[in-house]
Coordinates of N, CA and C in Angstrom, one line a residue:
X195 N 185.0 -61.3 -213.2 CA 184.2 -61.1 -212.0 C 183.4 -59.8 -212.0
X196 N 184.0 -58.8 -212.5 CA 183.3 -57.5 -212.5 C 182.5 -57.3 -213.8
X197 N 182.6 -58.1 -214.8 CA 181.9 -57.9 -216.0 C 180.4 -58.1 -215.9
X198 N 180.0 -59.0 -215.0 CA 178.6 -59.3 -214.9 C 177.9 -58.5 -213.8
X199 N 178.7 -57.8 -213.1 CA 178.1 -57.0 -212.0 C 177.6 -55.6 -212.5
X200 N 176.7 -55.0 -211.8 CA 176.2 -53.7 -212.1 C 177.3 -52.7 -211.8
X201 N 177.6 -51.8 -212.8 CA 178.6 -50.8 -212.5 C 178.1 -49.8 -211.4
X202 N 179.0 -49.3 -210.6 CA 178.6 -48.4 -209.6 C 177.9 -47.1 -210.2
X203 N 176.9 -46.6 -209.5 CA 176.2 -45.4 -209.9 C 177.1 -44.2 -209.6
X204 N 177.3 -43.5 -210.7 CA 178.1 -42.3 -210.6 C 177.4 -41.2 -209.8
X205 N 176.1 -41.2 -209.8 CA 175.3 -40.2 -209.0 C 175.6 -40.3 -207.6
X206 N 175.7 -41.6 -207.1 CA 176.0 -41.8 -205.7 C 177.4 -41.2 -205.3
X207 N 178.3 -41.5 -206.2 CA 179.7 -41.0 -206.0 C 179.7 -39.5 -206.0
X208 N 178.9 -38.9 -206.9 CA 178.9 -37.4 -207.0 C 178.3 -36.9 -205.7
X209 N 177.2 -37.5 -205.2 CA 176.6 -37.1 -203.9 C 177.6 -37.2 -202.8
X210 N 178.4 -38.3 -202.8 CA 179.4 -38.4 -201.7 C 180.4 -37.3 -201.8
X211 N 180.8 -37.0 -203.0 CA 181.8 -35.9 -203.2 C 181.3 -34.5 -202.8
X212 N 179.9 -34.4 -202.9 CA 179.4 -33.1 -202.7 C 179.1 -32.8 -201.2
X213 N 179.0 -33.9 -200.4 CA 178.6 -33.7 -199.0 C 179.7 -32.9 -198.3
X214 N 181.0 -33.2 -198.4 CA 182.0 -32.4 -197.7 C 182.0 -30.9 -198.2
X215 N 181.7 -30.8 -199.5 CA 181.7 -29.4 -200.1 C 180.6 -28.6 -199.5
X216 N 179.4 -29.2 -199.3 CA 178.3 -28.5 -198.8 C 178.6 -28.1 -197.3
X217 N 179.2 -29.0 -196.6 CA 179.5 -28.7 -195.2 C 180.5 -27.5 -195.1
X218 N 181.5 -27.5 -196.1 CA 182.5 -26.5 -196.1 C 181.8 -25.1 -196.4
X219 N 180.9 -25.1 -197.4 CA 180.2 -23.9 -197.7 C 179.4 -23.4 -196.5
X220 N 178.7 -24.3 -195.8 CA 177.9 -23.9 -194.7 C 178.8 -23.2 -193.6
X221 N 180.0 -23.9 -193.3 CA 180.9 -23.3 -192.3 C 181.5 -22.0 -192.8
X222 N 181.7 -21.9 -194.1 CA 182.2 -20.6 -194.6 C 181.2 -19.5 -194.4
X223 N 180.0 -19.8 -194.7 CA 178.9 -18.8 -194.5 C 178.8 -18.4 -193.1
X224 N 178.8 -19.4 -192.2 CA 178.7 -19.1 -190.8 C 179.8 -18.2 -190.3
X225 N 181.1 -18.4 -190.7 CA 182.2 -17.6 -190.2 C 182.1 -16.2 -190.8
X226 N 181.7 -16.1 -192.1 CA 181.6 -14.8 -192.7 C 180.6 -14.0 -192.0
X227 N 179.4 -14.5 -191.6 CA 178.4 -13.8 -190.8 C 178.9 -13.5 -189.4
X228 N 179.6 -14.4 -188.8 CA 180.2 -14.2 -187.5 C 181.2 -13.0 -187.5
X229 N 182.1 -13.0 -188.4 CA 183.2 -12.0 -188.3 C 182.6 -10.6 -188.8
X230 N 181.7 -10.7 -189.8 CA 181.1 -9.4 -190.2 C 180.3 -8.7 -189.1
X231 N 179.5 -9.5 -188.4 CA 178.8 -9.0 -187.2 C 179.7 -8.5 -186.1
X232 N 180.7 -9.3 -185.9 CA 181.7 -9.0 -184.9 C 182.3 -7.6 -185.1
X233 N 182.7 -7.4 -186.4 CA 183.3 -6.1 -186.8 C 182.4 -4.9 -186.5
X234 N 181.1 -5.1 -186.9 CA 180.1 -4.0 -186.8 C 179.9 -3.7 -185.3
X235 N 179.6 -4.8 -184.5 CA 179.3 -4.6 -183.1 C 180.5 -4.0 -182.3
X236 N 181.7 -4.5 -182.6 CA 182.9 -3.9 -182.0 C 183.1 -2.5 -182.4
X237 N 182.9 -2.1 -183.6 CA 183.0 -0.7 -184.0 C 182.0 0.2 -183.3
X238 N 180.8 -0.3 -183.2 CA 179.8 0.4 -182.4 C 180.2 0.7 -181.0
X239 N 180.6 -0.4 -180.3 CA 181.0 -0.3 -178.9 C 182.1 0.6 -178.7
X240 N 183.2 0.5 -179.5 CA 184.3 1.4 -179.4 C 184.0 2.8 -179.6
X241 N 183.2 3.1 -180.6 CA 182.9 4.5 -180.9 C 182.0 5.1 -179.8
X242 N 181.0 4.4 -179.3 CA 180.1 4.9 -178.3 C 180.9 5.1 -177.0
X243 N 181.6 4.1 -176.6 CA 182.4 4.2 -175.3 C 183.6 5.1 -175.4
X244 N 184.2 5.2 -176.6 CA 185.3 6.0 -176.8 C 185.0 7.5 -176.9
X245 N 183.8 7.8 -177.0 CA 183.4 9.2 -177.1 C 183.7 9.9 -178.4
X246 N 183.4 9.1 -179.5 CA 183.7 9.7 -180.8 C 182.7 10.8 -181.2
X247 N 181.6 10.9 -180.5 CA 180.7 12.0 -180.9 C 180.0 11.8 -182.2
X248 N 179.8 12.9 -182.9 CA 179.1 12.8 -184.2 C 179.8 12.0 -185.2
X249 N 181.1 11.8 -185.1 CA 181.8 11.1 -186.1 C 181.6 9.6 -185.9
X250 N 181.0 9.1 -184.8 CA 180.8 7.7 -184.6 C 179.9 7.1 -185.7
X251 N 178.9 7.8 -186.1 CA 178.0 7.3 -187.1 C 178.7 7.0 -188.4
X252 N 179.6 7.9 -188.8 CA 180.4 7.6 -190.1 C 181.3 6.4 -189.9
X253 N 181.9 6.3 -188.8 CA 182.8 5.1 -188.5 C 182.0 3.8 -188.6
X254 N 180.8 3.8 -188.0 CA 180.0 2.6 -187.9 C 179.5 2.3 -189.4
X255 N 179.1 3.3 -190.1 CA 178.6 3.1 -191.5 C 179.7 2.5 -192.3
X256 N 180.9 3.0 -192.2 CA 182.1 2.5 -193.0 C 182.4 1.1 -192.6
X257 N 182.2 0.8 -191.3 CA 182.5 -0.6 -190.9 C 181.6 -1.6 -191.6
X258 N 180.3 -1.2 -191.7 CA 179.3 -2.0 -192.4 C 179.7 -2.1 -193.9
X259 N 180.1 -1.0 -194.5 CA 180.5 -1.1 -195.9 C 181.7 -2.0 -196.1
X260 N 182.7 -1.9 -195.2 CA 183.8 -2.8 -195.3 C 183.5 -4.2 -195.1
X261 N 182.7 -4.5 -194.1 CA 182.3 -5.9 -193.8 C 181.4 -6.5 -195.0
X262 N 180.6 -5.6 -195.6 CA 179.8 -6.1 -196.7 C 180.7 -6.4 -197.9
X263 N 181.7 -5.6 -198.3 CA 182.5 -5.9 -199.4 C 183.4 -7.1 -199.1
X264 N 183.8 -7.3 -197.9 CA 184.7 -8.4 -197.6 C 184.0 -9.7 -197.5
X265 N 182.9 -9.7 -196.8 CA 182.2 -11.0 -196.6 C 180.9 -11.2 -197.4
X266 N 180.4 -10.1 -198.0 CA 179.2 -10.2 -198.8 C 179.2 -11.2 -199.9
X267 N 180.3 -11.3 -200.7 CA 180.4 -12.3 -201.7 C 180.3 -13.8 -201.2
X268 N 180.6 -13.9 -199.9 CA 180.6 -15.3 -199.3 C 179.2 -15.7 -198.8
X269 N 178.7 -14.8 -198.0 CA 177.4 -15.2 -197.3 C 176.2 -14.3 -197.6
X270 N 176.5 -13.2 -198.4 CA 175.4 -12.3 -198.7 C 175.5 -11.0 -197.9
X271 N 176.3 -11.0 -196.8 CA 176.6 -9.8 -196.0 C 175.3 -9.4 -195.3
X272 N 174.7 -10.3 -194.5 CA 173.5 -9.9 -193.7 C 173.9 -9.1 -192.5
X273 N 174.6 -9.8 -191.6 CA 175.1 -9.2 -190.3 C 174.0 -8.7 -189.4
X274 N 172.8 -9.2 -189.6 CA 171.6 -8.6 -188.9 C 170.5 -9.7 -189.0
X275 N 170.0 -10.2 -187.9 CA 169.0 -11.2 -188.0 C 167.7 -10.7 -188.7
X276 N 167.4 -9.5 -188.7 CA 166.3 -8.9 -189.4 C 166.5 -9.0 -190.9
X277 N 167.7 -8.7 -191.4 CA 168.0 -8.8 -192.8 C 167.9 -10.3 -193.2
X278 N 168.4 -11.2 -192.4 CA 168.3 -12.6 -192.8 C 166.9 -13.1 -192.9
X279 N 166.1 -12.7 -191.9 CA 164.6 -13.1 -192.0 C 163.9 -12.4 -193.2
X280 N 164.3 -11.2 -193.5 CA 163.7 -10.5 -194.6 C 164.0 -11.3 -195.9
X281 N 165.3 -11.6 -196.1 CA 165.7 -12.4 -197.3 C 165.0 -13.7 -197.3
X282 N 164.8 -14.4 -196.2 CA 164.1 -15.7 -196.2 C 162.7 -15.5 -196.6
X283 N 162.0 -14.5 -196.0 CA 160.6 -14.3 -196.3 C 160.4 -13.9 -197.7
X284 N 161.3 -13.2 -198.3 CA 161.2 -12.8 -199.7 C 161.5 -13.9 -200.7
X285 N 161.9 -15.1 -200.2 CA 162.2 -16.2 -201.0 C 163.6 -16.1 -201.7
X286 N 164.5 -15.3 -201.2 CA 165.8 -15.2 -201.8 C 166.9 -15.8 -201.0
X287 N 166.6 -16.6 -200.0 CA 167.6 -17.2 -199.2 C 168.1 -18.5 -199.9
X288 N 169.4 -18.6 -200.2 CA 169.9 -19.7 -200.8 C 170.3 -20.8 -199.8
X289 N 169.3 -21.6 -199.5 CA 169.6 -22.7 -198.5 C 168.3 -23.2 -197.9
X290 N 168.4 -24.2 -197.0 CA 167.2 -24.7 -196.4 C 166.8 -23.8 -195.2
X291 N 165.6 -24.0 -194.7 CA 165.2 -23.1 -193.6 C 166.1 -23.3 -192.4
X292 N 166.6 -24.5 -192.2 CA 167.5 -24.7 -191.0 C 168.8 -23.8 -191.1
X293 N 169.2 -23.5 -192.4 CA 170.3 -22.6 -192.5 C 170.1 -21.2 -192.1
X294 N 168.8 -20.8 -192.1 CA 168.5 -19.5 -191.5 C 168.9 -19.4 -190.0
X295 N 168.7 -20.5 -189.3 CA 169.1 -20.5 -187.9 C 170.6 -20.4 -187.8
X296 N 171.4 -21.0 -188.7 CA 172.8 -20.9 -188.7 C 173.2 -19.5 -188.9
X297 N 172.6 -18.8 -189.8 CA 172.9 -17.4 -190.0 C 172.7 -16.5 -188.7
X298 N 171.4 -16.7 -188.2 CA 171.1 -15.9 -187.0 C 172.0 -16.3 -185.8
X299 N 172.3 -17.5 -185.7 CA 173.2 -18.0 -184.6 C 174.6 -17.4 -184.8
X300 N 175.1 -17.3 -186.0 CA 176.4 -16.8 -186.2 C 176.4 -15.3 -185.9
X301 N 175.3 -14.6 -186.3 CA 175.2 -13.2 -186.0 C 175.2 -12.8 -184.5
X302 N 174.4 -13.6 -183.8 CA 174.4 -13.4 -182.3 C 175.7 -13.7 -181.7
X303 N 176.3 -14.8 -182.1 CA 177.6 -15.2 -181.5 C 178.7 -14.1 -181.9
X304 N 178.6 -13.6 -183.1 CA 179.5 -12.5 -183.5 C 179.3 -11.3 -182.7
X305 N 178.0 -11.0 -182.4 CA 177.7 -9.8 -181.6 C 178.2 -10.0 -180.2
X306 N 177.9 -11.1 -179.6 CA 178.4 -11.4 -178.2 C 179.9 -11.3 -178.1
X307 N 180.6 -11.9 -179.1 CA 182.1 -11.8 -179.1 C 182.6 -10.4 -179.2
X308 N 181.9 -9.6 -180.1 CA 182.3 -8.2 -180.2 C 182.0 -7.4 -178.9
X309 N 180.9 -7.8 -178.2 CA 180.6 -7.1 -176.9 C 181.6 -7.5 -175.9
X310 N 182.0 -8.8 -175.8 CA 183.1 -9.2 -174.9 C 184.4 -8.4 -175.2
X311 N 184.7 -8.2 -176.4 CA 185.9 -7.5 -176.8 C 185.9 -6.1 -176.3
X312 N 184.8 -5.3 -176.6 CA 184.8 -3.9 -176.2 C 184.6 -3.8 -174.7
X313 N 183.9 -4.7 -174.1 CA 183.8 -4.7 -172.6 C 185.1 -4.9 -172.0
X314 N 185.9 -5.8 -172.5 CA 187.3 -6.1 -172.0 C 188.2 -4.9 -172.2
X315 N 187.9 -4.1 -173.2 CA 188.8 -2.9 -173.4 C 188.4 -1.7 -172.5
X316 N 187.1 -1.5 -172.3 CA 186.6 -0.3 -171.6 C 186.0 -0.6 -170.2
X317 N 185.8 -1.9 -170.0 CA 185.2 -2.3 -168.6 C 183.8 -1.9 -168.4
X318 N 183.1 -1.6 -169.5 CA 181.7 -1.2 -169.4 C 181.0 -1.4 -170.7
X319 N 179.7 -1.3 -170.7 CA 178.9 -1.3 -171.9 C 178.2 0.0 -172.0
X320 N 177.3 0.1 -173.0 CA 176.6 1.4 -173.2 C 175.1 1.1 -173.1
X321 N 174.4 2.2 -172.8 CA 173.0 2.1 -172.6 C 172.3 2.4 -174.0
X322 N 171.2 1.7 -174.2 CA 170.4 1.9 -175.4 C 168.9 2.0 -175.0
X323 N 168.3 3.0 -175.4 CA 166.9 3.2 -175.1 C 166.3 4.5 -175.7
X324 N 165.1 4.8 -175.3 CA 164.5 6.0 -175.8 C 165.3 7.2 -175.3
X325 N 165.5 8.2 -176.2 CA 166.2 9.4 -175.8 C 165.4 10.3 -174.9
X326 N 166.1 11.2 -174.3 CA 165.5 12.1 -173.4 C 164.3 12.9 -174.1
X327 N 163.1 12.8 -173.4 CA 162.0 13.5 -174.0 C 161.2 12.7 -175.0
X328 N 161.6 11.4 -175.2 CA 160.9 10.6 -176.1 C 160.3 9.4 -175.4
X329 N 159.3 8.8 -175.9 CA 158.6 7.7 -175.3 C 159.1 6.4 -175.9
X330 N 158.7 5.3 -175.3 CA 158.9 3.9 -175.9 C 158.4 3.8 -177.3
X331 N 157.2 4.4 -177.5 CA 156.5 4.2 -178.8 C 157.2 5.1 -179.9
X332 N 157.8 6.2 -179.5 CA 158.6 7.0 -180.4 C 159.8 6.2 -180.9
X333 N 160.5 5.7 -179.9 CA 161.7 4.9 -180.2 C 161.4 3.7 -181.0
X334 N 160.4 2.9 -180.6 CA 160.0 1.7 -181.3 C 159.6 2.0 -182.7
X335 N 158.9 3.0 -182.9 CA 158.4 3.4 -184.3 C 159.5 3.7 -185.2
X336 N 160.4 4.5 -184.8 CA 161.5 4.8 -185.7 C 162.5 3.6 -185.9
X337 N 162.6 2.8 -184.9 CA 163.4 1.6 -185.1 C 162.7 0.7 -186.2
X338 N 161.4 0.6 -186.1 CA 160.6 -0.2 -187.0 C 160.8 0.3 -188.4
X339 N 160.7 1.6 -188.6 CA 160.7 2.2 -189.9 C 162.1 2.1 -190.6
X340 N 163.1 2.4 -189.8 CA 164.5 2.4 -190.4 C 165.0 1.0 -190.6
X341 N 164.6 0.1 -189.7 CA 165.0 -1.3 -189.9 C 164.3 -1.8 -191.2
X342 N 163.1 -1.5 -191.4 CA 162.4 -1.8 -192.6 C 163.1 -1.3 -193.8
X343 N 163.5 0.0 -193.7 CA 164.2 0.6 -194.8 C 165.6 -0.1 -195.1
X344 N 166.3 -0.5 -194.0 CA 167.5 -1.2 -194.2 C 167.3 -2.5 -194.9
X345 N 166.3 -3.3 -194.5 CA 166.0 -4.6 -195.1 C 165.6 -4.4 -196.6
X346 N 164.8 -3.3 -196.9 CA 164.3 -3.0 -198.2 C 165.5 -2.7 -199.1
X347 N 166.4 -1.9 -198.7 CA 167.6 -1.6 -199.5 C 168.4 -2.8 -199.7
X348 N 168.6 -3.6 -198.7 CA 169.4 -4.8 -198.9 C 168.8 -5.7 -199.9
X349 N 167.5 -5.9 -199.9 CA 166.9 -6.8 -200.8 C 167.0 -6.3 -202.3
X350 N 166.9 -5.0 -202.4 CA 166.9 -4.4 -203.8 C 168.3 -4.3 -204.4
X351 N 169.3 -4.0 -203.6 CA 170.6 -3.8 -204.1 C 171.4 -5.1 -204.2
X352 N 171.0 -6.1 -203.4 CA 171.7 -7.4 -203.4 C 171.0 -8.5 -204.1
X353 N 169.7 -8.4 -204.3 CA 168.9 -9.5 -204.8 C 168.0 -9.2 -206.0
X354 N 167.8 -7.9 -206.3 CA 167.0 -7.6 -207.5 C 167.7 -7.9 -208.7
X355 N 167.1 -8.6 -209.7 CA 167.7 -9.2 -210.8 C 168.3 -8.1 -211.7
X356 N 167.6 -7.0 -211.9 CA 168.1 -5.9 -212.7 C 169.4 -5.4 -212.3
X357 N 169.6 -5.2 -211.0 CA 170.9 -4.7 -210.5 C 172.0 -5.7 -210.5
X358 N 171.6 -7.0 -210.3 CA 172.6 -8.0 -210.4 C 173.1 -8.3 -211.8
X359 N 172.3 -8.2 -212.8 CA 172.7 -8.4 -214.2 C 173.7 -7.3 -214.6
X360 N 173.7 -6.2 -214.0 CA 174.6 -5.1 -214.3 C 175.9 -5.3 -213.5
X361 N 175.9 -6.3 -212.6 CA 177.1 -6.6 -211.8 C 177.5 -5.3 -211.0
X362 N 176.5 -4.8 -210.3 CA 176.7 -3.6 -209.5 C 177.8 -3.8 -208.4
X363 N 178.5 -2.7 -208.2 CA 179.5 -2.8 -207.1 C 179.2 -1.7 -206.0
X364 N 178.0 -1.1 -206.1 CA 177.6 -0.1 -205.1 C 176.8 -0.6 -203.9
X365 N 176.6 -1.9 -203.9 CA 175.7 -2.5 -202.9 C 176.2 -2.2 -201.5
X366 N 177.5 -2.3 -201.3 CA 178.0 -2.1 -199.9 C 177.9 -0.7 -199.5
X367 N 178.1 0.3 -200.4 CA 177.9 1.7 -200.1 C 176.5 2.0 -199.8
X368 N 175.6 1.4 -200.5 CA 174.1 1.7 -200.3 C 173.7 1.2 -198.9
X369 N 174.2 0.1 -198.5 CA 173.9 -0.4 -197.1 C 174.5 0.4 -196.0
X370 N 175.7 0.8 -196.2 CA 176.4 1.7 -195.2 C 175.7 3.1 -195.1
X371 N 175.3 3.6 -196.3 CA 174.7 5.0 -196.3 C 173.3 5.0 -195.7
X372 N 172.6 3.9 -195.9 CA 171.2 3.9 -195.2 C 171.4 3.8 -193.7
X373 N 172.4 3.1 -193.3 CA 172.7 3.0 -191.8 C 173.1 4.4 -191.3
X374 N 174.0 5.1 -192.0 CA 174.4 6.4 -191.6 C 173.2 7.4 -191.6
X375 N 172.4 7.3 -192.6 CA 171.2 8.2 -192.7 C 170.3 7.9 -191.6
X376 N 170.0 6.7 -191.3 CA 169.1 6.4 -190.2 C 169.6 6.8 -188.8
X377 N 170.9 6.5 -188.6 CA 171.5 6.8 -187.3 C 171.5 8.4 -187.1
X378 N 171.8 9.1 -188.1 CA 171.8 10.6 -187.9 C 170.4 11.1 -187.8
X379 N 169.4 10.4 -188.4 CA 168.0 10.9 -188.4 C 167.3 10.7 -187.1
X380 N 167.5 9.5 -186.5 CA 166.7 9.1 -185.4 C 167.6 8.6 -184.2
X381 N 168.9 8.8 -184.3 CA 169.8 8.4 -183.2 C 169.4 9.0 -181.9
X382 N 169.0 10.3 -181.9 CA 168.6 10.9 -180.6 C 167.3 10.4 -180.1
X383 N 166.5 9.7 -180.9 CA 165.2 9.2 -180.4 C 165.4 7.8 -179.9
X384 N 166.1 6.9 -180.6 CA 166.2 5.5 -180.2 C 167.6 5.0 -180.0
X385 N 168.6 5.7 -180.4 CA 169.9 5.2 -180.4 C 170.4 4.7 -181.7
X386 N 169.4 4.6 -182.6 CA 169.8 4.1 -184.0 C 170.4 2.8 -184.1
X387 N 169.8 1.8 -183.5 CA 170.4 0.5 -183.4 C 170.1 -0.3 -184.7
X388 N 168.9 -0.6 -185.0 CA 168.4 -1.3 -186.2 C 168.9 -2.7 -186.3
X389 N 169.4 -3.3 -185.2 CA 170.0 -4.7 -185.3 C 169.9 -5.4 -183.9
X390 N 169.1 -6.4 -183.8 CA 169.0 -7.2 -182.5 C 170.3 -7.7 -182.1
X391 N 171.2 -8.1 -183.0 CA 172.5 -8.6 -182.6 C 173.3 -7.6 -181.8
X392 N 173.0 -6.3 -182.0 CA 173.7 -5.2 -181.3 C 173.0 -5.0 -179.9
X393 N 171.7 -5.0 -179.9 CA 171.0 -4.7 -178.6 C 171.1 -5.8 -177.6
X394 N 171.1 -7.0 -178.1 CA 171.2 -8.2 -177.2 C 172.7 -8.4 -176.7
X395 N 173.6 -8.0 -177.6 CA 175.0 -8.2 -177.2 C 175.5 -7.4 -176.1
X396 N 174.8 -6.3 -175.8 CA 175.2 -5.4 -174.8 C 175.0 -6.0 -173.4
X397 N 174.2 -7.0 -173.3 CA 173.8 -7.6 -172.0 C 174.7 -8.8 -171.7
X398 N 175.7 -9.0 -172.5 CA 176.6 -10.2 -172.3 C 177.2 -10.2 -170.9
X399 N 177.7 -9.1 -170.4 CA 178.4 -9.1 -169.1 C 177.4 -9.3 -167.9
X400 N 176.1 -9.2 -168.1 CA 175.1 -9.4 -167.1 C 174.8 -10.9 -166.9
X401 N 175.3 -11.7 -167.8 CA 175.1 -13.2 -167.7 C 173.7 -13.6 -167.9
X402 N 172.9 -12.8 -168.4 CA 171.5 -13.1 -168.7 C 171.0 -12.2 -169.9
X403 N 170.1 -12.8 -170.7 CA 169.7 -12.0 -171.9 C 168.6 -11.0 -171.6
X404 N 167.8 -11.2 -170.6 CA 166.7 -10.3 -170.3 C 167.0 -9.6 -169.0
X405 N 167.0 -8.3 -169.1 CA 167.1 -7.4 -168.0 C 165.8 -6.7 -167.8
X406 N 165.0 -7.2 -166.8 CA 163.7 -6.7 -166.6 C 163.7 -5.3 -165.9
X407 N 163.0 -4.4 -166.4 CA 162.8 -3.1 -165.8 C 161.3 -2.8 -165.8
X408 N 160.7 -2.7 -164.6 CA 159.3 -2.7 -164.6 C 158.7 -1.3 -164.6
X409 N 159.5 -0.3 -164.6 CA 159.0 1.1 -164.8 C 158.7 1.3 -166.2
X410 N 157.6 2.0 -166.4 CA 157.0 2.1 -167.8 C 158.0 2.8 -168.7
X411 N 158.7 3.8 -168.2 CA 159.6 4.6 -169.1 C 160.9 3.8 -169.4
X412 N 161.1 2.6 -168.7 CA 162.3 1.9 -168.9 C 162.1 0.6 -169.7
X413 N 160.8 0.4 -170.2 CA 160.5 -0.8 -170.9 C 161.4 -1.0 -172.1
X414 N 161.8 0.0 -172.8 CA 162.6 -0.1 -174.0 C 163.9 -0.8 -173.7
X415 N 164.3 -0.9 -172.4 CA 165.6 -1.5 -172.1 C 165.5 -3.0 -172.1
X416 N 164.3 -3.6 -172.2 CA 164.2 -5.0 -172.3 C 164.6 -5.4 -173.7
X417 N 165.7 -6.2 -173.8 CA 166.3 -6.4 -175.2 C 165.4 -7.1 -176.1
X418 N 164.5 -8.0 -175.6 CA 163.6 -8.7 -176.6 C 162.6 -7.8 -177.2
X419 N 162.2 -6.7 -176.6 CA 161.2 -5.8 -177.1 C 161.6 -5.1 -178.4
X420 N 162.8 -4.4 -178.4 CA 163.2 -3.8 -179.7 C 163.4 -4.9 -180.7
X421 N 163.9 -6.1 -180.3 CA 164.1 -7.2 -181.3 C 162.8 -7.6 -181.9
X422 N 161.7 -7.6 -181.2 CA 160.4 -7.9 -181.8 C 160.0 -6.9 -182.8
X423 N 160.2 -5.6 -182.4 CA 159.9 -4.5 -183.4 C 160.7 -4.7 -184.7
X424 N 162.0 -5.0 -184.5 CA 162.8 -5.1 -185.7 C 162.5 -6.3 -186.6
X425 N 162.2 -7.4 -185.9 CA 161.9 -8.6 -186.7 C 160.6 -8.4 -187.4
X426 N 159.6 -7.7 -186.8 CA 158.3 -7.5 -187.4 C 158.5 -6.6 -188.6
X427 N 159.5 -5.8 -188.6 CA 159.7 -4.8 -189.8 C 160.0 -5.6 -191.0
X428 N 160.4 -6.8 -191.0 CA 160.7 -7.6 -192.2 C 159.4 -8.0 -192.9
X429 N 158.3 -8.2 -192.2 CA 157.1 -8.8 -192.7 C 156.5 -8.0 -193.9
X430 N 156.4 -6.7 -193.9 CA 155.7 -6.0 -195.0 C 156.5 -6.0 -196.3
X431 N 157.7 -6.5 -196.3 CA 158.5 -6.3 -197.5 C 158.1 -7.3 -198.6
X432 N 158.0 -6.7 -199.8 CA 157.8 -7.5 -201.0 C 158.8 -7.1 -202.1
X433 N 159.4 -8.1 -202.7 CA 160.3 -7.8 -203.8 C 159.6 -7.4 -205.1
X434 N 160.1 -6.5 -205.9 CA 159.4 -6.2 -207.1 C 159.6 -7.3 -208.1
X435 N 158.7 -7.3 -209.2 CA 158.8 -8.4 -210.2 C 160.2 -8.2 -210.9
X436 N 160.6 -9.4 -211.4 CA 161.9 -9.4 -212.1 C 163.1 -9.5 -211.1
X437 N 162.9 -10.0 -209.9 CA 164.0 -10.2 -209.0 C 164.3 -11.7 -209.0
X438 N 165.6 -12.0 -208.7 CA 166.0 -13.3 -208.7 C 167.0 -13.6 -207.6
X439 N 167.3 -14.9 -207.4 CA 168.3 -15.3 -206.4 C 169.7 -14.8 -206.8
X440 N 170.5 -14.5 -205.8 CA 171.8 -14.1 -206.0 C 172.6 -15.1 -206.8
X441 N 172.5 -16.4 -206.4 CA 173.3 -17.4 -207.0 C 172.9 -17.7 -208.4
X442 N 171.6 -17.5 -208.7 CA 171.1 -17.7 -210.1 C 171.6 -16.7 -211.1
X443 N 171.6 -15.5 -210.6 CA 172.1 -14.4 -211.5 C 173.6 -14.4 -211.7
X444 N 174.3 -14.7 -210.6 CA 175.8 -14.7 -210.7 C 176.3 -16.1 -211.2
X445 N 175.4 -17.0 -211.4 CA 175.8 -18.3 -211.9 C 176.6 -19.2 -211.0
X446 N 176.3 -19.1 -209.7 CA 177.0 -19.9 -208.7 C 176.2 -21.2 -208.5

């Protein structure tokens, strides 16, 4: 009875076997970005509210280094919507465009969860805005520049073909150090955030994402405004020639 029938196509069977695997990989990426962002946001909140002073910057930078080494091999270690957008615009994102939304969603959820945690510990959040004596444009400009630098470093140490072929292990330290450098350099001007997942997460306890302040000197407190600055910083980035996808170079 089976001799005259057409044998089943193995391609279909392979596709059926691959579907659960793809779903598992997507979930793994989601949770890696979630927990990495959670760790970074929680560390920021605890350091700022705990009064760590100048040492807070080092703690936050080391938290990013730790999260990058732990979760970077799984998801790429973005932990920042701007970095994810930069990777996507540079053509280095391993996945469909819809997966970019998964990454960004995981980062914001991780940020909100981190904010809930430190708010539960301290009963308050921290303010983020232009420093004393500085204007909105001062703060926005330095946020733009250093977020652009963060995205540029991420693209070159994590996706440039030359560095990947050498199987570099310094990528996590490079990302942490650029955050430390930026926070020390312009922290007094803008707070040194460089991450929309951090700025938006602070408004969790207000039960609304937008806190409108109509005074001109308070405009920087509107969370979507610095987010636009940071997302725009991804646009000028161009990868150098000889760069490749992370999965292609590492053979995944």
